Amino acid sequence: MRVETTIGVDIGGTSVRAGVVDRYGTVLDTARAPTPTGEAALEEAIATAVGTLAARHRVSAVGLAVAGFVATDRRSVMFAPHLAWRETPVADRISERLGLPVVLEHDANAAVFAEHRFGAARGAGVALLVAIGTGIGGGLLLDGKVFRGAYGVAPELGHLSLVPGGRPCPCGKNGCWERYCSGTALATTAVELLARHPGRSTVLDREVAGDKRAVTGRKVAAAAKDGDPLAQLAMGELATWLGEGLALAADIYDPEIVVIAGGVSESATLFLDDAREHYKKRITGAGYRPLARIRTAQLGDDAALVGAATLAADQR
Ligand SMILES: [Zn+2]
């Protein structure tokens, strides 16, 4: 009998999360571990998580979703800023260890694939997923297929340079989109605003007690929700930059649906309407073209895992 379940593994900078997924995209069981720093330890952690689940379920293949550049043959990871792998044949190594077929995918690609098959982008011919967390991750579907670019790197949206000479970015450039539109950016903006408007904030001031290193995107979002005027101002700036970047992306890809995912999307009620308004004004030919629907992700944290598992199932 054909086995209908596969395992998807979301390999991020902080944790390795594996899940057994059925053909309807339902996660039946999960296992997780913190992401180790070394290459061997990382592969061991993945094998252990998958092994734990494979002992409890009959599975036919494994999909790995990686926060990094995946080679076009989808067998190796070329580069991953927060993981140990550098030009490493990850799929073959893990496959040999487990005795199961393994496919590899960039995490945002896996997420957009899952949202298209089971979630917010269902039925869309061209869908763009923008995952807003510590930075920005982008995934793109063209004619219903994951678009990976000629060398497996597309679409690297977070480092589009939106502000010439703007905030410095760890990537080496300045003014990257994610420096203005991410959880990290929310904290940076709030710190700048606190310095410019002393006494303007109440909730946020109290929360961080004057220590700007204690300001995090999550705290700013919580303060904005509580009505803190300065935190709301910071949220407004994020909304503007989100609309600005999406207008740019839409001029290139002309998507039918934009899915906003990632940790920051949990606060979407605080910024998404403003972002849509700004997007409407900034898109080329505003008022004379159909606009992409901009909505939040439906699969939440599981999107990359479900996408990787489903890609693995499709390849059997
Ligand atoms: Zn950058």
Tab-separated table of C-alpha atoms in Angstrom, residues 37-312:
chain	number	residue	atom	x	y	z
A	37	THR	CA	26.196	25.274	15.629
A	38	GLY	CA	28.433	22.613	13.975
A	39	GLU	CA	27.716	20.819	10.709
A	40	ALA	CA	27.840	17.250	12.114
A	41	ALA	CA	25.729	18.187	15.144
A	42	LEU	CA	23.143	19.870	12.913
A	43	GLU	CA	22.809	16.792	10.707
A	44	GLU	CA	22.604	14.622	13.827
A	45	ALA	CA	19.781	16.814	15.215
A	46	ILE	CA	17.828	16.514	11.947
A	47	ALA	CA	18.343	12.746	11.761
A	48	THR	CA	17.256	12.349	15.393
A	49	ALA	CA	14.097	14.440	14.965
A	50	VAL	CA	13.144	12.573	11.776
A	51	GLY	CA	14.065	9.212	13.340
A	52	THR	CA	11.814	9.894	16.350
A	53	LEU	CA	8.854	10.573	14.068
A	54	ALA	CA	9.635	7.754	11.618
A	55	ALA	CA	9.554	5.321	14.551
A	56	ARG	CA	5.971	6.403	15.284
A	57	HIS	CA	4.620	6.744	11.709
A	58	ARG	CA	5.081	5.083	8.351
A	59	VAL	CA	6.609	7.748	6.111
A	60	SER	CA	7.885	7.591	2.535
A	61	ALA	CA	10.100	10.694	2.102
A	62	VAL	CA	11.563	13.736	3.829
A	63	GLY	CA	11.569	17.395	2.779
A	64	LEU	CA	14.019	19.862	4.300
A	65	ALA	CA	13.160	23.581	4.360
A	66	VAL	CA	16.327	25.592	4.872
A	67	ALA	CA	16.870	29.267	5.646
A	68	GLY	CA	19.590	29.620	3.013
A	69	PHE	CA	20.552	29.380	-0.652
A	70	VAL	CA	19.725	25.983	-2.140
A	71	ALA	CA	21.542	24.918	-5.346
A	72	THR	CA	19.437	24.557	-8.508
A	73	ASP	CA	19.610	20.745	-8.419
A	74	ARG	CA	18.184	21.041	-4.874
A	75	ARG	CA	20.689	18.578	-3.455
A	76	SER	CA	23.021	20.985	-1.661
A	77	VAL	CA	22.969	24.147	0.428
A	78	MET	CA	25.302	26.777	-1.040
A	79	PHE	CA	25.166	29.244	1.826
A	80	ALA	CA	23.063	29.796	4.916
A	81	PRO	CA	23.863	32.846	7.043
A	82	HIS	CA	22.705	31.270	10.326
A	83	LEU	CA	23.611	27.619	9.687
A	84	ALA	CA	26.932	25.736	9.450
A	85	TRP	CA	26.518	24.508	5.851
A	86	ARG	CA	28.687	25.952	3.034
A	87	GLU	CA	28.349	24.197	-0.339
A	88	THR	CA	27.288	21.065	1.500
A	89	PRO	CA	25.515	18.077	-0.167
A	90	VAL	CA	22.850	18.091	2.558
A	91	ALA	CA	20.138	16.070	0.785
A	92	ASP	CA	22.418	13.099	0.008
A	93	ARG	CA	23.985	13.106	3.460
A	94	ILE	CA	20.636	13.093	5.255
A	95	SER	CA	19.180	10.583	2.782
A	96	GLU	CA	22.056	8.149	3.421
A	97	ARG	CA	21.619	8.436	7.165
A	98	LEU	CA	17.865	7.878	7.084
A	99	GLY	CA	17.463	5.501	4.169
A	100	LEU	CA	14.664	7.723	2.816
A	101	PRO	CA	14.455	9.999	-0.246
A	102	VAL	CA	15.182	13.618	0.730
A	103	VAL	CA	14.339	16.850	-1.090
A	104	LEU	CA	15.673	20.266	-0.219
A	105	GLU	CA	13.964	23.653	-0.527
A	106	HIS	CA	14.485	27.249	0.566
A	107	ASP	CA	12.180	27.876	3.540
A	108	ALA	CA	10.216	30.782	2.017
A	109	ASN	CA	9.757	28.796	-1.214
A	110	ALA	CA	8.441	25.872	0.819
A	111	ALA	CA	6.126	28.255	2.699
A	112	VAL	CA	4.659	29.838	-0.440
A	113	PHE	CA	4.186	26.361	-1.932
A	114	ALA	CA	2.223	25.281	1.172
A	115	GLU	CA	0.130	28.476	1.279
A	116	HIS	CA	-0.679	27.918	-2.399
A	117	ARG	CA	-1.653	24.270	-1.976
A	118	PHE	CA	-3.503	24.545	1.358
A	119	GLY	CA	-3.687	28.151	2.583
A	120	ALA	CA	-3.999	31.855	1.784
A	121	ALA	CA	-2.739	31.694	-1.826
A	122	ARG	CA	-4.930	28.804	-2.976
A	123	GLY	CA	-5.846	29.122	-6.651
A	124	ALA	CA	-3.491	32.021	-7.385
A	125	GLY	CA	-1.424	31.853	-10.576
A	126	VAL	CA	1.168	34.318	-9.321
A	127	ALA	CA	1.657	34.533	-5.563
A	128	LEU	CA	4.307	36.263	-3.519
A	129	LEU	CA	5.019	35.401	0.105
A	130	VAL	CA	6.795	37.937	2.284
A	131	ALA	CA	7.862	36.499	5.633
A	132	ILE	CA	8.556	39.325	8.067
A	133	GLY	CA	10.497	38.254	11.144
A	134	THR	CA	14.039	39.148	12.212
A	135	GLY	CA	14.522	40.007	8.535
A	136	ILE	CA	12.477	39.456	5.370
A	137	GLY	CA	12.222	36.197	3.451
A	138	GLY	CA	10.595	36.033	0.030
A	139	GLY	CA	8.949	33.150	-1.821
A	140	LEU	CA	7.414	33.359	-5.276
A	141	LEU	CA	5.065	31.195	-7.306
A	142	LEU	CA	4.766	31.811	-11.043
A	143	ASP	CA	2.048	29.962	-12.950
A	144	GLY	CA	1.529	27.828	-9.872
A	145	LYS	CA	5.189	26.723	-9.692
A	146	VAL	CA	7.897	27.743	-7.231
A	147	PHE	CA	10.197	30.254	-8.938
A	148	ARG	CA	13.794	29.774	-7.823
A	149	GLY	CA	15.707	31.936	-10.303
A	150	ALA	CA	18.561	30.743	-12.528
A	151	TYR	CA	20.861	29.957	-9.581
A	152	GLY	CA	18.395	29.105	-6.821
A	153	VAL	CA	18.613	32.450	-5.034
A	154	ALA	CA	15.440	34.306	-6.105
A	155	PRO	CA	13.637	36.207	-4.775
A	156	GLU	CA	15.982	37.794	-2.224
A	157	LEU	CA	13.645	40.660	-1.351
A	158	GLY	CA	14.888	41.594	2.116
A	159	HIS	CA	18.041	43.158	0.756
A	160	LEU	CA	16.511	45.244	-1.995
A	161	SER	CA	18.050	48.636	-1.376
A	162	LEU	CA	15.131	50.971	-0.701
A	163	VAL	CA	16.927	53.842	0.989
A	164	PRO	CA	20.223	54.901	-0.637
A	165	GLY	CA	22.715	55.587	2.163
A	166	GLY	CA	20.168	54.347	4.720
A	167	ARG	CA	20.534	52.125	7.767
A	168	PRO	CA	23.551	49.797	7.555
A	169	CYS	CA	22.742	46.100	7.044
A	170	PRO	CA	24.785	43.047	8.157
A	171	CYS	CA	24.791	42.011	4.456
A	172	GLY	CA	27.264	44.851	3.818
A	173	LYS	CA	24.865	47.204	2.018
A	174	ASN	CA	22.838	50.160	3.243
A	175	GLY	CA	19.130	50.879	3.268
A	176	CYS	CA	17.930	47.296	2.709
A	177	TRP	CA	14.157	46.783	2.894
A	178	GLU	CA	14.405	44.574	5.991
A	179	ARG	CA	16.265	47.329	7.859
A	180	TYR	CA	12.944	49.265	7.711
A	181	CYS	CA	10.383	46.489	7.656
A	182	SER	CA	11.004	43.667	10.141
A	183	GLY	CA	10.848	42.949	13.861
A	184	THR	CA	14.415	44.245	14.141
A	185	ALA	CA	13.476	47.386	12.197
A	186	LEU	CA	10.514	48.015	14.466
A	187	ALA	CA	12.873	48.142	17.456
A	188	THR	CA	15.367	50.401	15.615
A	189	THR	CA	12.595	52.814	14.605
A	190	ALA	CA	11.176	52.908	18.142
A	191	VAL	CA	14.625	53.687	19.605
A	192	GLU	CA	15.075	56.520	17.068
A	193	LEU	CA	11.627	57.890	17.870
A	194	LEU	CA	12.222	57.682	21.641
A	195	ALA	CA	15.366	59.785	21.218
A	196	ARG	CA	13.510	62.306	19.049
A	197	HIS	CA	10.398	62.567	21.213
A	198	PRO	CA	11.390	62.197	24.854
A	199	GLY	CA	8.352	61.673	27.077
A	200	ARG	CA	6.097	60.809	24.126
A	201	SER	CA	5.932	57.109	24.941
A	202	THR	CA	4.414	55.770	28.119
A	203	VAL	CA	3.964	51.994	27.916
A	204	LEU	CA	7.167	51.379	25.977
A	205	ASP	CA	9.212	53.715	28.224
A	206	ARG	CA	8.027	51.871	31.281
A	207	GLU	CA	8.669	48.498	29.684
A	208	VAL	CA	12.319	49.182	28.758
A	209	ALA	CA	13.172	51.685	31.540
A	210	GLY	CA	15.380	53.821	29.315
A	211	ASP	CA	17.526	50.880	28.150
A	212	LYS	CA	17.378	50.986	24.374
A	213	ARG	CA	18.907	47.506	24.055
A	214	ALA	CA	15.806	46.183	25.811
A	215	VAL	CA	13.570	47.435	22.978
A	216	THR	CA	12.466	44.530	20.781
A	217	GLY	CA	10.010	44.331	17.911
A	218	ARG	CA	7.741	42.183	20.047
A	219	LYS	CA	7.681	44.806	22.855
A	220	VAL	CA	6.970	47.604	20.376
A	221	ALA	CA	4.083	45.605	18.891
A	222	ALA	CA	2.658	44.884	22.349
A	223	ALA	CA	2.943	48.566	23.334
A	224	ALA	CA	1.267	49.641	20.068
A	225	LYS	CA	-1.582	47.264	20.849
A	226	ASP	CA	-1.895	48.914	24.291
A	227	GLY	CA	-2.274	52.324	22.654
A	228	ASP	CA	1.267	53.646	23.152
A	229	PRO	CA	1.493	56.600	20.714
A	230	LEU	CA	5.201	56.228	19.975
A	231	ALA	CA	4.952	52.488	19.387
A	232	GLN	CA	2.023	53.182	17.062
A	233	LEU	CA	4.165	55.705	15.193
A	234	ALA	CA	6.868	53.036	14.782
A	235	MET	CA	4.205	50.600	13.550
A	236	GLY	CA	3.029	53.257	11.071
A	237	GLU	CA	6.560	53.538	9.676
A	238	LEU	CA	6.748	49.774	9.271
A	239	ALA	CA	3.406	49.880	7.423
A	240	THR	CA	4.703	52.584	5.072
A	241	TRP	CA	7.859	50.627	4.297
A	242	LEU	CA	5.886	47.433	3.807
A	243	GLY	CA	3.645	49.187	1.270
A	244	GLU	CA	6.672	50.765	-0.391
A	245	GLY	CA	8.526	47.452	-0.797
A	246	LEU	CA	5.421	45.577	-1.914
A	247	ALA	CA	4.745	48.199	-4.590
A	248	LEU	CA	8.278	47.667	-5.884
A	249	ALA	CA	7.899	43.865	-5.793
A	250	ALA	CA	4.505	44.125	-7.513
A	251	ASP	CA	6.007	46.230	-10.297
A	252	ILE	CA	8.398	43.354	-10.964
A	253	TYR	CA	6.221	40.278	-10.357
A	254	ASP	CA	2.616	41.574	-10.729
A	255	PRO	CA	1.239	39.081	-8.192
A	256	GLU	CA	-2.398	38.139	-7.759
A	257	ILE	CA	-1.950	37.476	-4.046
A	258	VAL	CA	0.631	38.650	-1.543
A	259	VAL	CA	0.830	36.535	1.605
A	260	ILE	CA	2.299	38.224	4.675
A	261	ALA	CA	3.888	35.609	6.944
A	262	GLY	CA	6.488	35.475	9.734
A	263	GLY	CA	6.376	36.499	13.390
A	264	VAL	CA	5.535	40.156	12.681
A	265	SER	CA	2.410	39.100	10.748
A	266	GLU	CA	0.839	38.162	14.106
A	267	SER	CA	0.424	41.932	14.636
A	268	ALA	CA	-1.041	42.471	11.156
A	269	THR	CA	-4.148	44.248	12.497
A	270	LEU	CA	-1.812	47.050	13.618
A	271	PHE	CA	-0.231	47.723	10.217
A	272	LEU	CA	-1.782	45.852	7.301
A	273	ASP	CA	-4.534	48.343	6.388
A	274	ASP	CA	-2.023	51.229	6.382
A	275	ALA	CA	0.394	49.137	4.315
A	276	ARG	CA	-2.355	48.403	1.769
A	277	GLU	CA	-3.167	52.141	1.507
A	278	HIS	CA	0.453	53.053	0.923
A	279	TYR	CA	0.875	50.201	-1.562
A	280	LYS	CA	-2.152	51.453	-3.519
A	281	LYS	CA	-0.605	54.908	-3.826
A	282	ARG	CA	2.914	53.778	-4.655
A	283	ILE	CA	2.299	51.117	-7.274
A	284	THR	CA	3.004	52.250	-10.839
A	285	GLY	CA	-0.206	53.111	-12.696
A	286	ALA	CA	-2.140	53.390	-9.419
A	287	GLY	CA	-5.874	53.378	-10.060
A	288	TYR	CA	-5.531	51.874	-13.526
A	289	ARG	CA	-4.570	48.269	-12.785
A	290	PRO	CA	-5.971	45.424	-10.702
A	291	LEU	CA	-4.318	45.259	-7.301
A	292	ALA	CA	-2.908	42.183	-5.618
A	293	ARG	CA	-4.889	40.988	-2.628
A	294	ILE	CA	-2.663	41.319	0.427
A	295	ARG	CA	-3.522	38.862	3.177
A	296	THR	CA	-1.920	37.125	6.119
A	297	ALA	CA	-0.662	33.530	6.010
A	298	GLN	CA	-3.011	30.756	7.077
A	299	LEU	CA	-0.550	28.028	8.006
A	300	GLY	CA	1.456	30.124	10.466
A	301	ASP	CA	4.650	28.560	11.761
A	302	ASP	CA	3.951	25.277	10.001
A	303	ALA	CA	4.033	26.623	6.425
A	304	ALA	CA	7.677	25.780	5.595
A	305	LEU	CA	7.444	22.364	7.225
A	306	VAL	CA	4.182	21.492	5.433
A	307	GLY	CA	5.565	22.795	2.122
A	308	ALA	CA	8.764	20.743	2.388
A	309	ALA	CA	6.824	17.595	3.304
A	310	THR	CA	4.398	18.118	0.406
A	311	LEU	CA	7.200	18.761	-2.097
A	312	ALA	CA	8.774	15.508	-0.913
